[in-house]
mmCIF file with all atom_site columns, C-alpha atoms in Angstrom:
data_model
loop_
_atom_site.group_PDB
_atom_site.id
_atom_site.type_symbol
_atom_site.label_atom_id
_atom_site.label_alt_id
_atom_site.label_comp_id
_atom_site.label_asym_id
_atom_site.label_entity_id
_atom_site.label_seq_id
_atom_site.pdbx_PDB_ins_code
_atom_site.Cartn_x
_atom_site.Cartn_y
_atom_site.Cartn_z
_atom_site.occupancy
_atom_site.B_iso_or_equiv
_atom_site.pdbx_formal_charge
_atom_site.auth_seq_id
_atom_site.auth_comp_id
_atom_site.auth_asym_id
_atom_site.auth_atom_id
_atom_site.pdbx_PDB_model_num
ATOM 1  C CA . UNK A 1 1  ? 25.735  4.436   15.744  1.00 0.00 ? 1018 UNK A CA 1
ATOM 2  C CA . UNK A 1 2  ? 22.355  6.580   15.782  1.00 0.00 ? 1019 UNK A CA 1
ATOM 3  C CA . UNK A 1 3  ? 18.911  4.584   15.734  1.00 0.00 ? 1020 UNK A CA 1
ATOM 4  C CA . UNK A 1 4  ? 17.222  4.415   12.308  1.00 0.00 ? 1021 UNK A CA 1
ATOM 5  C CA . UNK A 1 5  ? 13.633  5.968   12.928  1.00 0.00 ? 1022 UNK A CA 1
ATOM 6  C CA . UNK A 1 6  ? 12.066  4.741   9.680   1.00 0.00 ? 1023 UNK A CA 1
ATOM 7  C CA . UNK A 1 7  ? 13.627  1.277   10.824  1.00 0.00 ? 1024 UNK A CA 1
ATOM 8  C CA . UNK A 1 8  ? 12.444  1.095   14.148  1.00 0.00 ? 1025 UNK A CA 1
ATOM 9  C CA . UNK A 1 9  ? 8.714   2.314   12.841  1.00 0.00 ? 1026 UNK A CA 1
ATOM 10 C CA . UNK A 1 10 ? 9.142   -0.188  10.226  1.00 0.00 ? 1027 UNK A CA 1
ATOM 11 C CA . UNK A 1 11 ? 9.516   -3.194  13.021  1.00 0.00 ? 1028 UNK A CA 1
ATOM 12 C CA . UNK A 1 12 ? 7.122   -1.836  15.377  1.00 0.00 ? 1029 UNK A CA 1
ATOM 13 C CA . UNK A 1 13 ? 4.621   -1.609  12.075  1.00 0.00 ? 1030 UNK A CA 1
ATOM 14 C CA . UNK A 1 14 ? 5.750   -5.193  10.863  1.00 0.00 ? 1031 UNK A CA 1
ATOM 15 C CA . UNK A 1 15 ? 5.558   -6.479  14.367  1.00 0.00 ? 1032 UNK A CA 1
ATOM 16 C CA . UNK A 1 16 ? 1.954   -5.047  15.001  1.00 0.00 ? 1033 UNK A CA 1
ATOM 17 C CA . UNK A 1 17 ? 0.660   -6.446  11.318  1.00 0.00 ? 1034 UNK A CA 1
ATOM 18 C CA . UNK A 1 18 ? 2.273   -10.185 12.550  1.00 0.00 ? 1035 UNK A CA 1
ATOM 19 C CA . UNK A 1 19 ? 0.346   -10.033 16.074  1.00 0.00 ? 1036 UNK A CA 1
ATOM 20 C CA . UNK A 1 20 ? -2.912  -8.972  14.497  1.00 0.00 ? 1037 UNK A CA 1
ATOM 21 C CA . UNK A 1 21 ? -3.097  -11.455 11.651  1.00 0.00 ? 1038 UNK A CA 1
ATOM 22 C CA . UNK A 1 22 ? -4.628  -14.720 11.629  1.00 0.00 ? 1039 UNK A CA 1
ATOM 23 C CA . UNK A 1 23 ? -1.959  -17.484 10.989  1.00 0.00 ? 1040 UNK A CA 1
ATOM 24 C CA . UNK A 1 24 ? -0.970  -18.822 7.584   1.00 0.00 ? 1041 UNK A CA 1
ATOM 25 C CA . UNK A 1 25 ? -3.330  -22.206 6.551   1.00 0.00 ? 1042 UNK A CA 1
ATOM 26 C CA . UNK A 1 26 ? -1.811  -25.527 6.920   1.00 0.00 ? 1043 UNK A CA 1
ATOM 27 C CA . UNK A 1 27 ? -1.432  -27.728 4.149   1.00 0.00 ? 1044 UNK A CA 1
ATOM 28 C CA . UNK A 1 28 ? -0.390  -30.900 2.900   1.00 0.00 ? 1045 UNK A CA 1
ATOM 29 C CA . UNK A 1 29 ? 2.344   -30.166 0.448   1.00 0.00 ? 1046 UNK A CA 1
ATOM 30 C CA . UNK A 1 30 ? 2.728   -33.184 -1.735  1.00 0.00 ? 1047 UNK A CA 1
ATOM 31 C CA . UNK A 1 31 ? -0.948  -34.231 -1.768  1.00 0.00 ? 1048 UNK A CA 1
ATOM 32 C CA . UNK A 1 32 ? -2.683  -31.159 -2.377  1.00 0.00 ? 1049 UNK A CA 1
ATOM 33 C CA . UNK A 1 33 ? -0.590  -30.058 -5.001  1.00 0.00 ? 1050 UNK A CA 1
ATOM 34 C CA . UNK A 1 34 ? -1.104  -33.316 -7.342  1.00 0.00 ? 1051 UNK A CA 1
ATOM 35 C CA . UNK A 1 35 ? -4.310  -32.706 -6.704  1.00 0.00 ? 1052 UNK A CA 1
ATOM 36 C CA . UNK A 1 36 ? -4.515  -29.364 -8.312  1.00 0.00 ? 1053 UNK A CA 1
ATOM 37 C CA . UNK A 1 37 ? -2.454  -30.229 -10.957 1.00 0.00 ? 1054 UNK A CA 1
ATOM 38 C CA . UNK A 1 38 ? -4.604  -32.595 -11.617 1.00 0.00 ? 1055 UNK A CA 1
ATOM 39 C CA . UNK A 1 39 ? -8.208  -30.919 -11.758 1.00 0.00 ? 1056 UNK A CA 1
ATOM 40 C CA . UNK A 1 40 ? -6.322  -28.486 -13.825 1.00 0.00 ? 1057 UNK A CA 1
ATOM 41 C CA . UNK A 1 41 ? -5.665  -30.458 -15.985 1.00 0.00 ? 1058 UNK A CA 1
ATOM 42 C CA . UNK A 1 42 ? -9.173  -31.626 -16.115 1.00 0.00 ? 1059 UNK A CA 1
ATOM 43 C CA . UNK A 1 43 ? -10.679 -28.454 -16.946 1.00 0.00 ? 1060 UNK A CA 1
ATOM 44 C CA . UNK A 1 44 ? -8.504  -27.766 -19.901 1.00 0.00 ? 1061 UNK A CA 1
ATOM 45 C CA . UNK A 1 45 ? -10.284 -27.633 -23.894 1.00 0.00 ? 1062 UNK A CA 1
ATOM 46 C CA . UNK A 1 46 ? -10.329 -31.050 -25.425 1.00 0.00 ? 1063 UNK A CA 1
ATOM 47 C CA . UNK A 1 47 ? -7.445  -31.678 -27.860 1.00 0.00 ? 1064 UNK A CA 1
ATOM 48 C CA . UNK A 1 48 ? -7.194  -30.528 -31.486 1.00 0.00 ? 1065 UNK A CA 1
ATOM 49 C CA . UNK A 1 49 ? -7.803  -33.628 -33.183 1.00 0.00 ? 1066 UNK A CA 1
ATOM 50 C CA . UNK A 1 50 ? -11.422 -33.414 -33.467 1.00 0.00 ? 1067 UNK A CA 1
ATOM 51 C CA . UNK A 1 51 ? -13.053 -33.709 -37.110 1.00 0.00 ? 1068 UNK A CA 1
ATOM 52 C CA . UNK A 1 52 ? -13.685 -29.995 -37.459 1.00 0.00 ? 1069 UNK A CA 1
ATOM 53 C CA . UNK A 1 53 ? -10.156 -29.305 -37.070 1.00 0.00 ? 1070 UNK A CA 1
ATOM 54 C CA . UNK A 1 54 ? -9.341  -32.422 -39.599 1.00 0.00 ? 1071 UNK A CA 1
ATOM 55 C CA . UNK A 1 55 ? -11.426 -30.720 -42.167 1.00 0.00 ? 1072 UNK A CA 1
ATOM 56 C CA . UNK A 1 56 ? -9.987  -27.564 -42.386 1.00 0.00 ? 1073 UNK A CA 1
ATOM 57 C CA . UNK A 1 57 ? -6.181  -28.633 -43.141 1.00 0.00 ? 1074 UNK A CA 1
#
C-alpha cells in the first residue's frame, strides 16, 4: 500500500501545530457556565411591559 504524502505532511504539520501551542484553559464546567448564563441574562433590555409600550396598543 504506497504512503500518502499529503497525509504524512498533514501529521507532521498537525503534530508540529500541537507541540507549539499553549494548552487548552481549564475550566469548571458546571459552575462557570451558570454563571454566564446568568450575567447574560442580566444584560438583556428590560421587558415590554413598560408604560410606553402600554400606550401605544
Amino acid at each position: 500500500m504506497p504512503i500518502d504524502p499529503y497525509a504524512a505532511l498533514n501529521a507532521m504539520l498537525r503534530a508540529e501545530a500541537a507541540r507549539f501551542s499553549p494548552p487548552a484553559p481549564v475550566r469548571q464546567p458546571a459552575e462557570s457556565a451558570t454563571a454566564t448564563a446568568v450575567a447574560v441574562e442580566s444584560e438583556g433590555e428590560p421587558p415590554a411591559t413598560s408604560p410606553a409600550a402600554d400606550s401605544a396598543a
